[in-house]
mmCIF file of C-alpha atoms and ligand atoms in Angstrom:
data_model
loop_
_atom_site.group_PDB
_atom_site.id
_atom_site.type_symbol
_atom_site.label_atom_id
_atom_site.label_comp_id
_atom_site.label_asym_id
_atom_site.label_seq_id
_atom_site.Cartn_x
_atom_site.Cartn_y
_atom_site.Cartn_z
ATOM 1 C CA MET Z 664 0.043 0.078 -0.045
ATOM 2 C CA THR Z 665 1.342 3.433 -0.966
ATOM 3 C CA ARG Z 666 1.326 6.248 1.594
ATOM 4 C CA ALA Z 667 -1.293 7.757 -0.622
ATOM 5 C CA ASP Z 668 -3.602 4.765 -0.302
ATOM 6 C CA GLU Z 669 -2.954 4.689 3.539
ATOM 7 C CA LEU Z 670 -3.919 8.313 3.913
ATOM 8 C CA ALA Z 671 -6.767 7.821 1.678
ATOM 9 C CA ALA Z 672 -8.178 4.864 3.993
ATOM 10 C CA ASN Z 673 -7.330 6.500 7.351
ATOM 11 C CA LEU Z 674 -9.299 9.810 5.917
ATOM 12 C CA ALA Z 675 -12.440 7.827 4.792
ATOM 13 C CA ALA Z 676 -12.409 5.999 8.103
ATOM 14 C CA VAL Z 677 -12.578 9.373 10.056
ATOM 15 C CA GLN Z 678 -14.737 10.948 7.814
ATOM 16 C CA GLY Z 679 -17.097 7.770 8.429
ATOM 17 C CA ARG Z 680 -16.524 8.002 12.471
ATOM 18 C CA ILE Z 681 -17.611 11.805 12.203
ATOM 19 C CA ALA Z 682 -20.685 10.917 10.102
ATOM 20 C CA ALA Z 683 -21.887 8.235 12.246
ATOM 21 C CA ALA Z 684 -21.256 10.368 15.599
ATOM 22 C CA ALA Z 685 -23.038 13.271 13.822
ATOM 23 C CA ARG Z 686 -26.047 11.150 12.849
ATOM 24 C CA ALA Z 687 -26.235 9.431 16.289
ATOM 25 C CA ALA Z 688 -26.621 12.840 17.881
ATOM 26 C CA GLY Z 689 -29.141 13.989 15.586
ATOM 27 C CA ARG Z 690 -26.717 16.313 13.846
ATOM 28 C CA ASP Z 691 -25.970 17.019 10.182
ATOM 29 C CA PRO Z 692 -22.223 15.764 9.370
ATOM 30 C CA SER Z 693 -21.431 18.935 7.399
ATOM 31 C CA GLU Z 694 -21.789 20.671 11.067
ATOM 32 C CA VAL Z 695 -18.415 19.296 11.877
ATOM 33 C CA GLU Z 696 -15.286 20.534 10.552
ATOM 34 C CA LEU Z 697 -12.169 17.978 10.637
ATOM 35 C CA VAL Z 698 -8.887 19.742 10.934
ATOM 36 C CA ALA Z 699 -6.109 17.304 10.326
ATOM 37 C CA VAL Z 700 -3.216 17.625 12.857
ATOM 38 C CA SER Z 701 -0.139 17.175 10.956
ATOM 39 C CA LYS Z 702 2.548 17.759 13.693
ATOM 40 C CA THR Z 703 5.603 15.506 13.435
ATOM 41 C CA PHE Z 704 4.562 14.415 10.044
ATOM 42 C CA PRO Z 705 6.245 15.635 6.755
ATOM 43 C CA ALA Z 706 4.882 18.189 4.436
ATOM 44 C CA ALA Z 707 4.615 15.556 1.744
ATOM 45 C CA ASP Z 708 1.787 13.882 3.831
ATOM 46 C CA VAL Z 709 -0.083 17.228 3.948
ATOM 47 C CA VAL Z 710 0.485 17.414 0.184
ATOM 48 C CA LEU Z 711 -1.129 14.217 -0.468
ATOM 49 C CA LEU Z 712 -4.036 14.707 1.913
ATOM 50 C CA ARG Z 713 -5.052 17.907 0.248
ATOM 51 C CA ALA Z 714 -5.026 16.128 -2.956
ATOM 52 C CA LEU Z 715 -7.529 13.690 -1.394
ATOM 53 C CA GLY Z 716 -9.707 17.010 -0.762
ATOM 54 C CA GLN Z 717 -8.668 17.771 3.023
ATOM 55 C CA CYS Z 718 -8.205 21.336 3.526
ATOM 56 C CA ALA Z 719 -7.473 22.258 7.167
ATOM 57 C CA PHE Z 720 -4.390 21.207 9.013
ATOM 58 C CA GLY Z 721 -3.144 21.765 12.388
ATOM 59 C CA GLU Z 722 0.358 22.124 14.049
ATOM 60 C CA ASN Z 723 1.245 22.977 17.785
ATOM 61 C CA ARG Z 724 4.699 24.032 17.379
ATOM 62 C CA HIS Z 725 6.187 26.931 15.413
ATOM 63 C CA GLN Z 726 9.403 25.795 14.548
ATOM 64 C CA ASP Z 727 8.028 22.871 12.772
ATOM 65 C CA ALA Z 728 4.997 24.443 11.439
ATOM 66 C CA GLU Z 729 6.533 27.512 9.452
ATOM 67 C CA PRO Z 730 8.865 25.303 7.118
ATOM 68 C CA LYS Z 731 6.190 23.050 6.787
ATOM 69 C CA ALA Z 732 3.724 25.802 5.649
ATOM 70 C CA ALA Z 733 6.247 26.800 3.145
ATOM 71 C CA ALA Z 734 6.776 23.639 1.744
ATOM 72 C CA VAL Z 735 3.208 23.015 1.434
ATOM 73 C CA ALA Z 736 2.676 26.549 -0.116
ATOM 74 C CA GLU Z 737 5.493 25.467 -2.344
ATOM 75 C CA ALA Z 738 3.868 22.215 -3.572
ATOM 76 C CA THR Z 739 0.458 23.265 -3.732
ATOM 77 C CA GLY Z 740 0.465 27.044 -4.458
ATOM 78 C CA SER Z 741 -0.295 29.386 -1.437
ATOM 79 C CA GLY Z 742 -3.798 29.417 -0.119
ATOM 80 C CA GLU Z 743 -4.513 26.027 -0.833
ATOM 81 C CA VAL Z 744 -4.378 24.966 2.899
ATOM 82 C CA CYS Z 745 -5.903 26.455 5.968
ATOM 83 C CA TRP Z 746 -3.250 26.335 8.907
ATOM 84 C CA HIS Z 747 -4.734 26.027 12.627
ATOM 85 C CA PHE Z 748 -2.208 26.615 15.084
ATOM 86 C CA LEU Z 749 -3.049 24.538 18.329
ATOM 87 C CA GLY Z 750 0.095 25.022 20.500
ATOM 88 C CA GLN Z 751 0.893 26.864 23.319
ATOM 89 C CA LEU Z 752 1.881 30.181 22.112
ATOM 90 C CA GLN Z 753 4.742 32.647 23.065
ATOM 91 C CA ARG Z 754 4.085 36.597 22.763
ATOM 92 C CA ASN Z 755 7.362 36.916 20.700
ATOM 93 C CA LYS Z 756 6.217 33.997 18.394
ATOM 94 C CA ALA Z 757 2.915 35.657 17.581
ATOM 95 C CA ARG Z 758 3.824 37.832 14.532
ATOM 96 C CA ALA Z 759 5.699 34.704 12.807
ATOM 97 C CA VAL Z 760 2.598 32.573 13.600
ATOM 98 C CA VAL Z 761 0.318 34.729 11.802
ATOM 99 C CA ARG Z 762 2.194 34.777 8.722
ATOM 100 C CA TYR Z 763 1.036 31.269 7.883
ATOM 101 C CA ALA Z 764 -1.805 30.876 10.410
ATOM 102 C CA ASP Z 765 -5.455 31.273 9.587
ATOM 103 C CA VAL Z 766 -6.871 30.369 12.969
ATOM 104 C CA VAL Z 767 -5.021 30.410 16.416
ATOM 105 C CA GLN Z 768 -7.002 28.022 18.583
ATOM 106 C CA SER Z 769 -4.833 28.424 21.457
ATOM 107 C CA VAL Z 770 -5.519 31.875 22.598
ATOM 108 C CA ASP Z 771 -5.479 31.626 26.346
ATOM 109 C CA ARG Z 772 -4.458 35.001 27.931
ATOM 110 C CA ALA Z 773 -5.191 38.652 27.255
ATOM 111 C CA ALA Z 774 -1.306 39.167 26.730
ATOM 112 C CA LEU Z 775 -1.416 37.397 23.352
ATOM 113 C CA LEU Z 776 -4.344 39.571 22.102
ATOM 114 C CA ALA Z 777 -2.584 42.676 20.981
ATOM 115 C CA PRO Z 778 0.554 40.899 19.295
ATOM 116 C CA LEU Z 779 -1.842 38.489 17.261
ATOM 117 C CA ALA Z 780 -3.911 41.685 16.329
ATOM 118 C CA ARG Z 781 -0.991 43.711 15.135
ATOM 119 C CA ALA Z 782 0.539 40.993 12.911
ATOM 120 C CA ALA Z 783 -3.106 40.375 11.508
ATOM 121 C CA ILE Z 784 -3.584 43.921 10.764
ATOM 122 C CA GLU Z 785 0.167 43.983 9.403
ATOM 123 C CA ARG Z 786 -0.953 41.163 6.970
ATOM 124 C CA GLY Z 787 -3.968 42.775 5.844
ATOM 125 C CA ARG Z 788 -6.263 40.047 6.694
ATOM 126 C CA PRO Z 789 -8.212 39.393 10.146
ATOM 127 C CA LEU Z 790 -6.973 36.196 12.169
ATOM 128 C CA ARG Z 791 -9.779 33.948 13.593
ATOM 129 C CA VAL Z 792 -9.051 32.887 17.202
ATOM 130 C CA LEU Z 793 -10.537 30.356 19.651
ATOM 131 C CA ILE Z 794 -10.390 30.648 23.405
ATOM 132 C CA GLN Z 795 -8.551 27.741 24.589
ATOM 133 C CA VAL Z 796 -10.084 26.305 28.179
ATOM 134 C CA ASP Z 797 -8.622 24.626 30.782
ATOM 135 C CA LEU Z 798 -10.976 21.855 31.580
ATOM 136 C CA ASP Z 799 -8.584 20.388 33.877
ATOM 137 C CA GLY Z 800 -7.060 22.643 36.152
ATOM 138 C CA SER Z 801 -4.461 19.935 37.067
ATOM 139 C CA ASP Z 802 -1.960 20.280 34.255
ATOM 140 C CA PRO Z 803 -0.984 23.841 33.471
ATOM 141 C CA GLY Z 804 1.752 22.415 30.847
ATOM 142 C CA ARG Z 805 -1.140 21.992 28.213
ATOM 143 C CA GLY Z 806 -2.480 25.719 28.333
ATOM 144 C CA GLY Z 807 -5.861 26.938 28.468
ATOM 145 C CA ALA Z 808 -7.597 29.784 30.494
ATOM 146 C CA LEU Z 809 -9.541 28.826 33.544
ATOM 147 C CA PRO Z 810 -13.178 28.707 32.608
ATOM 148 C CA LEU Z 811 -14.043 31.695 35.144
ATOM 149 C CA ASP Z 812 -11.810 33.646 33.105
ATOM 150 C CA VAL Z 813 -12.862 32.603 29.468
ATOM 151 C CA PRO Z 814 -15.887 35.193 29.018
ATOM 152 C CA SER Z 815 -13.981 38.366 29.786
ATOM 153 C CA LEU Z 816 -11.093 36.873 27.467
ATOM 154 C CA ALA Z 817 -13.660 36.288 24.784
ATOM 155 C CA ASP Z 818 -14.952 39.775 25.268
ATOM 156 C CA ALA Z 819 -11.561 41.246 24.891
ATOM 157 C CA ALA Z 820 -10.682 39.097 21.977
ATOM 158 C CA ALA Z 821 -14.126 40.014 20.195
ATOM 159 C CA GLY Z 822 -13.331 43.753 20.938
ATOM 160 C CA THR Z 823 -9.893 43.695 19.511
ATOM 161 C CA ASP Z 824 -9.375 45.271 15.698
ATOM 162 C CA GLY Z 825 -7.835 42.568 13.493
ATOM 163 C CA LEU Z 826 -9.173 39.558 15.266
ATOM 164 C CA VAL Z 827 -12.310 37.507 14.662
ATOM 165 C CA LEU Z 828 -13.812 35.426 17.852
ATOM 166 C CA GLY Z 829 -14.438 32.084 16.495
ATOM 167 C CA GLY Z 830 -15.402 30.313 19.870
ATOM 168 C CA VAL Z 831 -13.642 27.942 22.112
ATOM 169 C CA MET Z 832 -11.519 25.025 22.127
ATOM 170 C CA ALA Z 833 -10.204 22.275 24.827
ATOM 171 C CA VAL Z 834 -8.362 19.197 25.161
ATOM 172 C CA ALA Z 835 -10.230 16.730 27.585
ATOM 173 C CA PRO Z 836 -8.425 15.871 30.782
ATOM 174 C CA ARG Z 837 -6.473 12.945 30.761
ATOM 175 C CA GLY Z 838 -7.531 9.973 32.296
ATOM 176 C CA ALA Z 839 -11.011 10.965 32.913
ATOM 177 C CA GLU Z 840 -14.044 9.861 30.799
ATOM 178 C CA PRO Z 841 -14.589 12.992 28.516
ATOM 179 C CA GLY Z 842 -18.115 13.403 28.326
ATOM 180 C CA ALA Z 843 -18.513 15.815 31.306
ATOM 181 C CA ALA Z 844 -15.643 17.848 30.206
ATOM 182 C CA PHE Z 845 -16.855 18.149 26.628
ATOM 183 C CA ALA Z 846 -20.461 19.273 28.264
ATOM 184 C CA GLN Z 847 -18.740 21.757 30.364
ATOM 185 C CA LEU Z 848 -17.055 23.298 27.087
ATOM 186 C CA ARG Z 849 -20.318 23.371 25.403
ATOM 187 C CA ALA Z 850 -21.977 25.361 28.200
ATOM 188 C CA LEU Z 851 -19.134 27.849 28.408
ATOM 189 C CA SER Z 852 -19.674 28.154 24.343
ATOM 190 C CA GLU Z 853 -23.415 28.735 25.200
ATOM 191 C CA ARG Z 854 -22.628 31.517 27.604
ATOM 192 C CA ILE Z 855 -20.225 33.212 25.119
ATOM 193 C CA ARG Z 856 -22.582 32.940 22.293
ATOM 194 C CA GLY Z 857 -24.968 35.130 24.284
ATOM 195 C CA ASP Z 858 -22.986 38.125 23.895
ATOM 196 C CA HIS Z 859 -21.116 36.886 20.482
ATOM 197 C CA PRO Z 860 -23.543 34.864 18.366
ATOM 198 C CA GLU Z 861 -21.080 34.336 15.672
ATOM 199 C CA ALA Z 862 -18.574 32.369 17.808
ATOM 200 C CA ARG Z 863 -20.162 29.131 17.153
ATOM 201 C CA THR Z 864 -17.073 26.995 17.003
ATOM 202 C CA ILE Z 865 -16.706 24.219 19.588
ATOM 203 C CA SER Z 866 -13.174 22.856 19.050
ATOM 204 C CA ALA Z 867 -13.112 19.493 20.852
ATOM 205 C CA GLY Z 868 -12.397 15.912 20.007
ATOM 206 C CA MET Z 869 -9.228 14.306 18.790
ATOM 207 C CA SER Z 870 -8.641 10.451 17.308
ATOM 208 C CA GLN Z 871 -9.722 8.965 20.635
ATOM 209 C CA ASP Z 872 -12.721 10.824 21.631
ATOM 210 C CA LEU Z 873 -14.271 12.526 18.667
ATOM 211 C CA GLU Z 874 -17.375 10.711 19.109
ATOM 212 C CA GLN Z 875 -18.006 11.796 22.945
ATOM 213 C CA ALA Z 876 -17.368 15.486 21.560
ATOM 214 C CA ILE Z 877 -19.698 15.276 18.516
ATOM 215 C CA ALA Z 878 -22.214 14.176 20.937
ATOM 216 C CA GLU Z 879 -21.585 17.223 22.963
ATOM 217 C CA GLY Z 880 -21.889 19.551 20.139
ATOM 218 C CA ALA Z 881 -18.393 19.765 18.849
ATOM 219 C CA THR Z 882 -18.182 21.848 15.570
ATOM 220 C CA LEU Z 883 -14.492 20.976 14.671
ATOM 221 C CA VAL Z 884 -12.394 17.730 15.650
ATOM 222 C CA ARG Z 885 -8.655 17.748 15.539
ATOM 223 C CA VAL Z 886 -7.488 14.494 14.372
ATOM 224 C CA GLY Z 887 -3.707 13.367 13.857
ATOM 225 C CA THR Z 888 -3.064 9.802 15.174
ATOM 226 C CA ALA Z 889 -6.168 8.100 13.187
ATOM 227 C CA LEU Z 890 -4.841 9.832 9.994
ATOM 228 C CA PHE Z 891 -1.133 9.975 9.817
ATOM 229 C CA GLY Z 892 -0.444 7.051 12.402
ATOM 230 C CA GLY Z 893 1.278 6.941 15.695
ATOM 231 C CA ARG Z 894 3.916 9.681 16.688
ATOM 232 C CA GLY Z 895 5.856 7.743 19.152
ATOM 233 C CA PRO Z 896 5.911 8.468 22.968
ATOM 234 C CA LYS Z 897 7.641 11.408 23.311
ATOM 235 C CA LEU Z 898 6.643 13.626 20.331
ATOM 236 C CA GLY Z 899 2.810 14.172 20.940
HETATM 237 C C1 LIG A 1348 -1.711 16.554 18.871
HETATM 238 C C2 LIG A 1348 -2.984 17.224 19.097
HETATM 239 C C3 LIG A 1348 -4.284 16.638 18.544
HETATM 240 C C4 LIG A 1348 -4.372 15.301 17.850
HETATM 241 O O1 LIG A 1348 -4.151 14.179 18.587
HETATM 242 P P1 LIG A 1348 -4.456 12.851 18.234
HETATM 243 O O2 LIG A 1348 -4.786 11.986 19.538
HETATM 244 O O3 LIG A 1348 -3.138 12.535 17.633
HETATM 245 O O4 LIG A 1348 -5.605 12.753 17.276
HETATM 246 C C5 LIG A 1348 -5.385 17.512 18.712
HETATM 247 N N1 LIG A 1348 -5.353 18.506 19.092
HETATM 248 C C6 LIG A 1348 -4.226 19.354 19.972
HETATM 249 C C7 LIG A 1348 -3.966 20.499 20.598
HETATM 250 C C8 LIG A 1348 -2.849 18.648 19.627
HETATM 251 O O5 LIG A 1348 -1.969 18.930 20.257
#
């Protein structure tokens, strides 16, 4: 089997899981966007998946994402792929990330807003941002704003020129059954939509728990392993 065949089979399987989960929840499968998380995998895989119709890709480390985005743009033409930045972001990297990222899903503190907005204005195109929520509290290494702080951070993002508030994002806490965490994220999303009705994105669910996330209203799932294969113990 060629790598293209393997990726095609994996993509079809993931699309099938998304469709089945959406139908089971009484939702239309087209309400759920798939972001292919290509971290640790080469630009060549992104190009193959793009040829199979997959447009949105996610990366969590700037130093890997920047050259990969450049290589993909070289191969496919610029603008063919939509990049989502998912990783912890330092203020001094914000401007460089905005050069290739269409969406930053990992906004978790107010100090990121001004540098992201400045970079978006500089490039002449607004940046879509999601507020990353820490549903766990016990693992600060993974980033995310505390649920209590999310509404004010969402207000600040929505009120910043150059940024478009897209919604919320979270990673399910490790070890626990994810349904309750995803339900909490959905409740936060509803609260934010009270003031910002356009901020409809709920980014939740990965290879292992996308069904539970879709059952709790996820509109975007971020899938790595189930599309590309395993990353090894250290790199995830
Ligand atoms: C790596 C990563 C994913 C994908 O995880 P898989 O389990 O490989 O599907 C999703 N979201 C974030 C933030 C990640 O860092």
